[in-house]
CSV table of C-alpha atoms in Angstrom, one decimal:
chain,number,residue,atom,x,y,z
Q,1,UNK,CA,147.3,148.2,-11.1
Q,2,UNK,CA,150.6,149.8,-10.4
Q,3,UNK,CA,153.0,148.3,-7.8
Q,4,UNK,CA,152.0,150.2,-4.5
Q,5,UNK,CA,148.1,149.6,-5.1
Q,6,UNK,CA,148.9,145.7,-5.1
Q,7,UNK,CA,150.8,145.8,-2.1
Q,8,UNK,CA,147.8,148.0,-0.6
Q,9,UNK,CA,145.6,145.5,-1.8
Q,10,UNK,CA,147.8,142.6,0.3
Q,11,UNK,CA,147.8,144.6,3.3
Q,12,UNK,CA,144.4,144.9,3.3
Q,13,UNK,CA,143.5,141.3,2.7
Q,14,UNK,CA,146.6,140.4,5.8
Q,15,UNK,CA,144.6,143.4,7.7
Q,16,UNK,CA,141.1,141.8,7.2
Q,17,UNK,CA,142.6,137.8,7.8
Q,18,UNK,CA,143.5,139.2,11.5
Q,19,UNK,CA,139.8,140.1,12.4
Q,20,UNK,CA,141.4,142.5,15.1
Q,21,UNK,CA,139.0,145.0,15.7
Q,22,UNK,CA,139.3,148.5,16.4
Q,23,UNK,CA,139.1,152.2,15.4
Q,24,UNK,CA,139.5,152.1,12.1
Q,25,UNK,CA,135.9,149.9,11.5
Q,26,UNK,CA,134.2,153.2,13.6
Q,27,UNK,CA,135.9,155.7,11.3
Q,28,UNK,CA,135.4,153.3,7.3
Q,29,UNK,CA,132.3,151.2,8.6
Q,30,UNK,CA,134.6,147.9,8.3
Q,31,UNK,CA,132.4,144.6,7.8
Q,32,UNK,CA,133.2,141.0,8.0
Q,33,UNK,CA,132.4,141.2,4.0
Q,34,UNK,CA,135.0,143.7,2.9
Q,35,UNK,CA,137.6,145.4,4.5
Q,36,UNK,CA,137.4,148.2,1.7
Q,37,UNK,CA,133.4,149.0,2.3
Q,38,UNK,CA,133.8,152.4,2.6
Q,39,UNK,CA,136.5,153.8,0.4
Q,40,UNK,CA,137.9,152.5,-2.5
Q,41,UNK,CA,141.9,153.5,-3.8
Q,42,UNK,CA,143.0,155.0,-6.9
Q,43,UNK,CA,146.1,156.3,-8.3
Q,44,UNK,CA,146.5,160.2,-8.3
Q,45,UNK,CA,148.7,161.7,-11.7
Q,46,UNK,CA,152.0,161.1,-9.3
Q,47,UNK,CA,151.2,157.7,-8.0
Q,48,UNK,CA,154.3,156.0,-9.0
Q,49,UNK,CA,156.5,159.1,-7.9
Q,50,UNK,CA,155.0,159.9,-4.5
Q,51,UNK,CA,151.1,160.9,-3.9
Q,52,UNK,CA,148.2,158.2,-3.8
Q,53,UNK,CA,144.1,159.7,-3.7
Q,54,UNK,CA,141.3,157.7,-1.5
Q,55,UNK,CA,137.9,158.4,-2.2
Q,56,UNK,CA,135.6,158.1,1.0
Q,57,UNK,CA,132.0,158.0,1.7
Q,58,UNK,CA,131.4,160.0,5.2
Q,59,UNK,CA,129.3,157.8,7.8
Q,60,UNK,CA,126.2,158.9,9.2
Q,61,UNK,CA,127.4,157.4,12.3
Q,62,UNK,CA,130.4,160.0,12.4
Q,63,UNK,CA,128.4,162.7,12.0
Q,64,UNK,CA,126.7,165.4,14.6
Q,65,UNK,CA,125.4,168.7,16.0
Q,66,UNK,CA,122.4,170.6,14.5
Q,67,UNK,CA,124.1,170.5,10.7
Q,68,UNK,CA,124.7,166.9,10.4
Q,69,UNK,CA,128.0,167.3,9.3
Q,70,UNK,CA,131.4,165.5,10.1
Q,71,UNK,CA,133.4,167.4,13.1
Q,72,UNK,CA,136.6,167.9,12.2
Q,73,UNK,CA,138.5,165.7,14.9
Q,74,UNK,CA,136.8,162.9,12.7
Q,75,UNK,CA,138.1,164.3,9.1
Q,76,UNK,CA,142.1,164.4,10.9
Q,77,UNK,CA,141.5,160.7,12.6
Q,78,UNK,CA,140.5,159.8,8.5
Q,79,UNK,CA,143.6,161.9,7.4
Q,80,UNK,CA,145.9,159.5,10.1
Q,81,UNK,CA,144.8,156.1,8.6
Q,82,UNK,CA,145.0,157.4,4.8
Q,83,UNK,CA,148.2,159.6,4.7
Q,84,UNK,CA,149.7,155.7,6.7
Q,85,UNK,CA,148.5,153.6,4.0
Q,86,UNK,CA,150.7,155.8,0.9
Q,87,UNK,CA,153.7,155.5,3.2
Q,88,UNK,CA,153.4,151.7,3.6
Q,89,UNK,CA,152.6,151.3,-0.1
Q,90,UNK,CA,155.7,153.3,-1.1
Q,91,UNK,CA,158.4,152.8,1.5
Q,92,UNK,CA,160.8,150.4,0.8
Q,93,UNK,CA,160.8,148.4,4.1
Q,94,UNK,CA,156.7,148.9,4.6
Q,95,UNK,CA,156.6,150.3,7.9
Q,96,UNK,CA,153.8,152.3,9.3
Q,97,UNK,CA,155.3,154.0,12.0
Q,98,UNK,CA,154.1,156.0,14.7
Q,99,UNK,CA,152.4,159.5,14.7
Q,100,UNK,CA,154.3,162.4,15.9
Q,101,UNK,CA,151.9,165.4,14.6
Q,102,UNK,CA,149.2,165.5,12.8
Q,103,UNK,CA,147.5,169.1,11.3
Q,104,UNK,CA,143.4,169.7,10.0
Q,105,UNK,CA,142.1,172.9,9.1
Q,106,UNK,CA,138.6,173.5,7.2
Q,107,UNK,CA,138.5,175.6,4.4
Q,108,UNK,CA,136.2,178.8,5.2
Q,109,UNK,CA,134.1,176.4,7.8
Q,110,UNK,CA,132.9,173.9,5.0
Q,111,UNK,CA,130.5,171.5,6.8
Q,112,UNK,CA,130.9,168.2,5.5
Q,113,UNK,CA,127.9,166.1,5.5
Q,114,UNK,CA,126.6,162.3,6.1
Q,115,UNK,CA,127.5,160.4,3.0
Q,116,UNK,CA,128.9,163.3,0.9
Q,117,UNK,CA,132.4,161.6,-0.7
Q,118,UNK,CA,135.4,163.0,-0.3
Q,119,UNK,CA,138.5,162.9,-2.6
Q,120,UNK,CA,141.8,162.9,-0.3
Q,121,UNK,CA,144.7,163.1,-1.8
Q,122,UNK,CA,148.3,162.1,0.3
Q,123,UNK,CA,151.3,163.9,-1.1
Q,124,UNK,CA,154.4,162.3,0.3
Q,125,UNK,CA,157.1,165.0,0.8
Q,126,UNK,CA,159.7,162.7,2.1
Q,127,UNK,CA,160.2,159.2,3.5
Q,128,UNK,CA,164.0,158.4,5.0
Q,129,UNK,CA,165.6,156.3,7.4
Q,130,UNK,CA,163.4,157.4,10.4
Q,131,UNK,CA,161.0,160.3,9.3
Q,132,UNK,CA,158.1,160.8,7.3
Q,133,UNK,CA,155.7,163.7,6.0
Q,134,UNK,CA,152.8,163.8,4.1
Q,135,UNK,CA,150.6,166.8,3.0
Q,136,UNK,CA,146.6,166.3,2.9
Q,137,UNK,CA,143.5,167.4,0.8
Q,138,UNK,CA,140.5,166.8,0.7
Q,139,UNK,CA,138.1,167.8,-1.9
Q,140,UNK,CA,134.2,167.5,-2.7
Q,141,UNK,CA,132.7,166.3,-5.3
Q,142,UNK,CA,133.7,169.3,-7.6
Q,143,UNK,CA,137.1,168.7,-6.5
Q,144,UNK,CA,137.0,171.5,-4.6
Q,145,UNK,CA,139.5,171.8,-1.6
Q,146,UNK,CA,137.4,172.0,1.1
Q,147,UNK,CA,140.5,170.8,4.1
Q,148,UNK,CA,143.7,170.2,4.1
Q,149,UNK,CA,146.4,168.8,6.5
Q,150,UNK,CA,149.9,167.2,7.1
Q,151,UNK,CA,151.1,164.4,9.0
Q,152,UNK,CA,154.4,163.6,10.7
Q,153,UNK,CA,155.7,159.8,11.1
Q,154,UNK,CA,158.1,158.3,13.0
Q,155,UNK,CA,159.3,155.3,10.9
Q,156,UNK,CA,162.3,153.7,12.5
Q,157,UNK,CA,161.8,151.5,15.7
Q,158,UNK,CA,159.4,149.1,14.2
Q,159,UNK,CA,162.4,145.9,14.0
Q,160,UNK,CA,163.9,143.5,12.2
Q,161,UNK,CA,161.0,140.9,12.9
Q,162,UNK,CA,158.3,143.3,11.5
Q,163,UNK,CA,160.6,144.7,8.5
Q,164,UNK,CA,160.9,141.2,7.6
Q,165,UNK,CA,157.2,140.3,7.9
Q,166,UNK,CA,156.4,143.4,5.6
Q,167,UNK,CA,158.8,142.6,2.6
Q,168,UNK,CA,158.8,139.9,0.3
Q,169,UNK,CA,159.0,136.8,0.5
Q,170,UNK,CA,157.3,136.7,3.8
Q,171,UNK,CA,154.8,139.2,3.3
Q,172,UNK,CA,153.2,137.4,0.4
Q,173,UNK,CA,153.6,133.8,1.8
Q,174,UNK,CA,154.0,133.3,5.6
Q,175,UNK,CA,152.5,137.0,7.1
Q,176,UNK,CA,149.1,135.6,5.5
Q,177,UNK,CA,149.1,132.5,7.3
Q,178,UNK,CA,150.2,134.1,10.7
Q,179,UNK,CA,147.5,136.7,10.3
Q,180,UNK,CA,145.2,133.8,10.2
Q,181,UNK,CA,146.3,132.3,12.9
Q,182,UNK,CA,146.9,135.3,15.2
Q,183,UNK,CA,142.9,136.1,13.8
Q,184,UNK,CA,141.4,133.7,16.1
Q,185,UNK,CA,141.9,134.8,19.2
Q,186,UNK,CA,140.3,138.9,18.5
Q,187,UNK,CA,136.6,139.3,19.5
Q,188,UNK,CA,134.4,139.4,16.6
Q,189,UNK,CA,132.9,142.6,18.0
Q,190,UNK,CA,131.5,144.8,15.0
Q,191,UNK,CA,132.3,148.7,15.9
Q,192,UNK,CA,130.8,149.8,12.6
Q,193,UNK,CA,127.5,152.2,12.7
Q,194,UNK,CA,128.9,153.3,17.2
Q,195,UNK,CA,128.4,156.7,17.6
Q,196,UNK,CA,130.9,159.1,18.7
Q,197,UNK,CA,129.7,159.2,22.1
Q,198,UNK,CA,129.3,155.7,22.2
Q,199,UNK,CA,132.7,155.3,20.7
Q,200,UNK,CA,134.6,157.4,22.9
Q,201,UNK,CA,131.9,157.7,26.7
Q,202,UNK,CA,133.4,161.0,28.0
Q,203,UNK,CA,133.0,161.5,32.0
Q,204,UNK,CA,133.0,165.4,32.9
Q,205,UNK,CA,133.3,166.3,36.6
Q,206,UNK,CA,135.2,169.5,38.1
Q,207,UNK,CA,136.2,170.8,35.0
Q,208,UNK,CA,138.2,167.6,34.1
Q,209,UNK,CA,137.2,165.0,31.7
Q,210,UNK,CA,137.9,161.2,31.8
Q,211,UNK,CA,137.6,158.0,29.9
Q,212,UNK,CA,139.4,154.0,29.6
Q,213,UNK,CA,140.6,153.4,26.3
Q,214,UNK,CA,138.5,150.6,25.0
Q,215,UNK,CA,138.9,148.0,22.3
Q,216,UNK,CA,136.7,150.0,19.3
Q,217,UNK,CA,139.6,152.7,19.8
Q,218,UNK,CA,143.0,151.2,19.1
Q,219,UNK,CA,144.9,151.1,15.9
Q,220,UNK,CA,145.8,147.9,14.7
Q,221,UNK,CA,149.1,148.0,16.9
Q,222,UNK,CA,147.3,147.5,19.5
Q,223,UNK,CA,147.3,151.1,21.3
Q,224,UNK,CA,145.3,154.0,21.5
Q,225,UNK,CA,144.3,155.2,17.8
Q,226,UNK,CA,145.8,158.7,17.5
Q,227,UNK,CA,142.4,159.9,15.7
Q,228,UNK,CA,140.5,159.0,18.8
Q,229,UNK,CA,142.3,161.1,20.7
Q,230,UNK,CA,141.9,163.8,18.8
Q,231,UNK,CA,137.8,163.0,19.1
Q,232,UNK,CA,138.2,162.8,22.7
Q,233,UNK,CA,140.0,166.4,22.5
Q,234,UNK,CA,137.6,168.0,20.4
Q,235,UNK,CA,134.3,166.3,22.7
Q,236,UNK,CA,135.9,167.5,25.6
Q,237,UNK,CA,136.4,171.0,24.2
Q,238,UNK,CA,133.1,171.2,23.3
Q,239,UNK,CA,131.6,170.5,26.6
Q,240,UNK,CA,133.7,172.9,28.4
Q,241,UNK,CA,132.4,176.0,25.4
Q,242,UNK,CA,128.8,174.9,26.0
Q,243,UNK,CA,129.4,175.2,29.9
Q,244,UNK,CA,131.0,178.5,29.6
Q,245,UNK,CA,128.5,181.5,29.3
Q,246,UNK,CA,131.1,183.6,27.4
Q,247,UNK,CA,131.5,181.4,24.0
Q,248,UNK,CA,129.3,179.4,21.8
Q,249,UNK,CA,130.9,177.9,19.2
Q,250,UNK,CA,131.8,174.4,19.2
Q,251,UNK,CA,132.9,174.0,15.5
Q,252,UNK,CA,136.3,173.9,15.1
Q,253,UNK,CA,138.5,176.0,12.5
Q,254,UNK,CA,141.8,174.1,12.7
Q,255,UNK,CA,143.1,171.1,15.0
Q,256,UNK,CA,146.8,170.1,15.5
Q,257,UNK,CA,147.7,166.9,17.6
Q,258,UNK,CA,151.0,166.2,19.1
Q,259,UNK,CA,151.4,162.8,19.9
Q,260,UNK,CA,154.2,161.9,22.9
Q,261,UNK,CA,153.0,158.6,24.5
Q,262,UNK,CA,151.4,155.3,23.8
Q,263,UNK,CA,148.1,154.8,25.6
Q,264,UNK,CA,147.0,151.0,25.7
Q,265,UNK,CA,143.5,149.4,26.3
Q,266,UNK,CA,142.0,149.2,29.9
Q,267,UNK,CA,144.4,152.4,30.6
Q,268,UNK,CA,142.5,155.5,32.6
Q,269,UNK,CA,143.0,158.5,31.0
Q,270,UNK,CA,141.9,162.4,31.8
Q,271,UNK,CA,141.5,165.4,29.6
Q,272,UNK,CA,142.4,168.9,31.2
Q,273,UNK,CA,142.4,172.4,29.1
Q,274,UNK,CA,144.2,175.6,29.2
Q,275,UNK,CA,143.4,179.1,27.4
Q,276,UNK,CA,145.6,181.1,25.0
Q,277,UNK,CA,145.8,184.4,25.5
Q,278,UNK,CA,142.5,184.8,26.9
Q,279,UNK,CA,142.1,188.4,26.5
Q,280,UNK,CA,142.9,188.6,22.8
Q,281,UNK,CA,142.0,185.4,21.4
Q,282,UNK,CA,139.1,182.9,23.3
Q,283,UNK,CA,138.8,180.3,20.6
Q,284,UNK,CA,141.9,179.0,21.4
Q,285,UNK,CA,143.1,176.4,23.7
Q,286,UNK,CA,145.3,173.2,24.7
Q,287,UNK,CA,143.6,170.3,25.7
Q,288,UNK,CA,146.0,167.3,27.0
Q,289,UNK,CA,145.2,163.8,27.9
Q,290,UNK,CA,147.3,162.4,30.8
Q,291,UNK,CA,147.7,159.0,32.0
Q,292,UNK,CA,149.2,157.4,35.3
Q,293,UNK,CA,152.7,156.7,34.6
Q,294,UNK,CA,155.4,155.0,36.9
Q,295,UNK,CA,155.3,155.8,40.8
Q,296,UNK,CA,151.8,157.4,40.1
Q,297,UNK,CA,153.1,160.0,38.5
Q,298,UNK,CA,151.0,161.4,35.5
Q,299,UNK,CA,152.6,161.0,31.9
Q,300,UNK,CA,151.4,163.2,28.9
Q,301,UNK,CA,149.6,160.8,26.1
Q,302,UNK,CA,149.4,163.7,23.4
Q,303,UNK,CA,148.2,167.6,23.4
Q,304,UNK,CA,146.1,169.1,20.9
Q,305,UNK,CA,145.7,172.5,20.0
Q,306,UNK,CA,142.3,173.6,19.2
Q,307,UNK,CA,141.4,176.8,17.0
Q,308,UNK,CA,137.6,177.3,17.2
Q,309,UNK,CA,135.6,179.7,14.7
């Protein structure tokens, strides 16, 4: 096992000692058995130079509307946890970062369906002192491309406590032992198998939509999970097109996410929506999600722009 899948294989065991749940057990059906039920990792051709390939099983549980099939909010939240891990593996100092953009488009609308696997491979184009980017594809079981995306990190800001806690010799003797501590005290709560709707409990009223960030959708920082948000986007849009006499499409063509502020749990957000060029081009819009910031003023979370076919 080359050097990056060990460390992988660490993180995951630290990741797993913690017990924290969260959004990631909704999106790979995390157990208490195995933190790796789902997906399991293997080195691409340029493993050791820059690019790592996942192979996951899609959940029944992620998957809706008449075809069965995965929407493609779900397929970019997948994309943010994969194109993370590469970067950890292969970045000197280990950290994760934040997100700052993250891109899905389908490939001539392929509908990916309950418990097809997927082949993604995560193409690092550059990691320095604060960025990161990563290209995305995912292919079927032909290996035929059938999406592909990018992803944009933010890497510096994570400290001196956390570098330290991801490199050696910590990582390997005292981070294990803190995880298990620090374990303890998260809920036992399994997410795996919740539903979309469950996941994320939308509230629509006056053409605005509204929910509270919840435990089952942070990442393991401790914040809204950048992938749920992009759910939340894509099941707000959806009810808005099946309100609207004038369009009926609810499957998306592309989705981009721009991510601006941290959300955390027990926060109230709301989702409002804005047409492009309405004349010329319906299918597309901007959906934000807004929270209450200081003096009750509202503070944008993240926007996502939504390309519908």
């Amino acid at each position: 096992m080359t050097a990056p899948l060990v460390y992988l294989e660490k993180f995951f065991q630290i990741q797993h000692r913690m017990k924290k749940p969260g959004f990631g057990e909704v999106l790979f059906n995390r157990g208490a058995s195995s933190d790796m039920k789902n997906f399991s990792i293997s080195p691409s051709q340029e493993a050791e130079v820059s690019s790592l390939t996942f192979n996951y099983r899609v959940p029944a549980h992620l998957c809706r509307n008449e075809n069965n099939a995965l929407p493609l909010s779900c397929l970019l939240a997948v994309f943010d946890d994969v194109s993370s891990w590469p970067v950890i593996a292969f970045d000197t100092l280990h950290r994760p970062g934040v997100s700052v953009n993250l891109y899905a488009e389908r490939i001539n609308n392929f509908a990916i369906k309950a418990d097809s696997k997927l082949k993604i491979v995560c193409k690092i184009n550059k990691i320095g002192r604060k960025m990161g980017f990563i290209e995305l594809e995912a292919m079927d079981a032909n290996d035929v491309v059938v999406a592909f995306g990018r992803h944009v990190k933010y890497l510096d800001g994570m400290g001196k406590l956390f570098e330290t806690a991801m490199t050696e010799p910590c990582f390997s003797t005292l981070t294990p032992q803190l995880a298990k501590i620090f374990g303890k005290v998260y809920s036992s709560t399994d997410y795996s198998n919740t539903s979309l709707t469950e996941t994320i409990p939308l509230s629509f009223e006056d053409g605005k939509g509204s929910f509270i960030v919840a435990e089952n959708q942070l990442n393991p920082m401790g914040t809204l999970h950048g992938g749920a948000q992009a759910i939340a986007a894509e099941l707000f849009g959806g009810m808005q097109r099946r309100r609207s006499t004038s369009t009926s499409s609810t499957k998306l063509k592309s989705l981009e996410v721009n991510y601006i502020s941290a959300s955390p749990p027990g926060k109230m957000l709301w989702l409002t929506s804005e047409t492009f060029a309405k004349e010329e081009n319906p299918n597309l819009n901007m959906i934000k999600i807004w929270k209450d910031g200081r003096g009750g003023k509202r503070t944008v979370v993240s926007d996502a722009i939504l390309h519908w076919s």
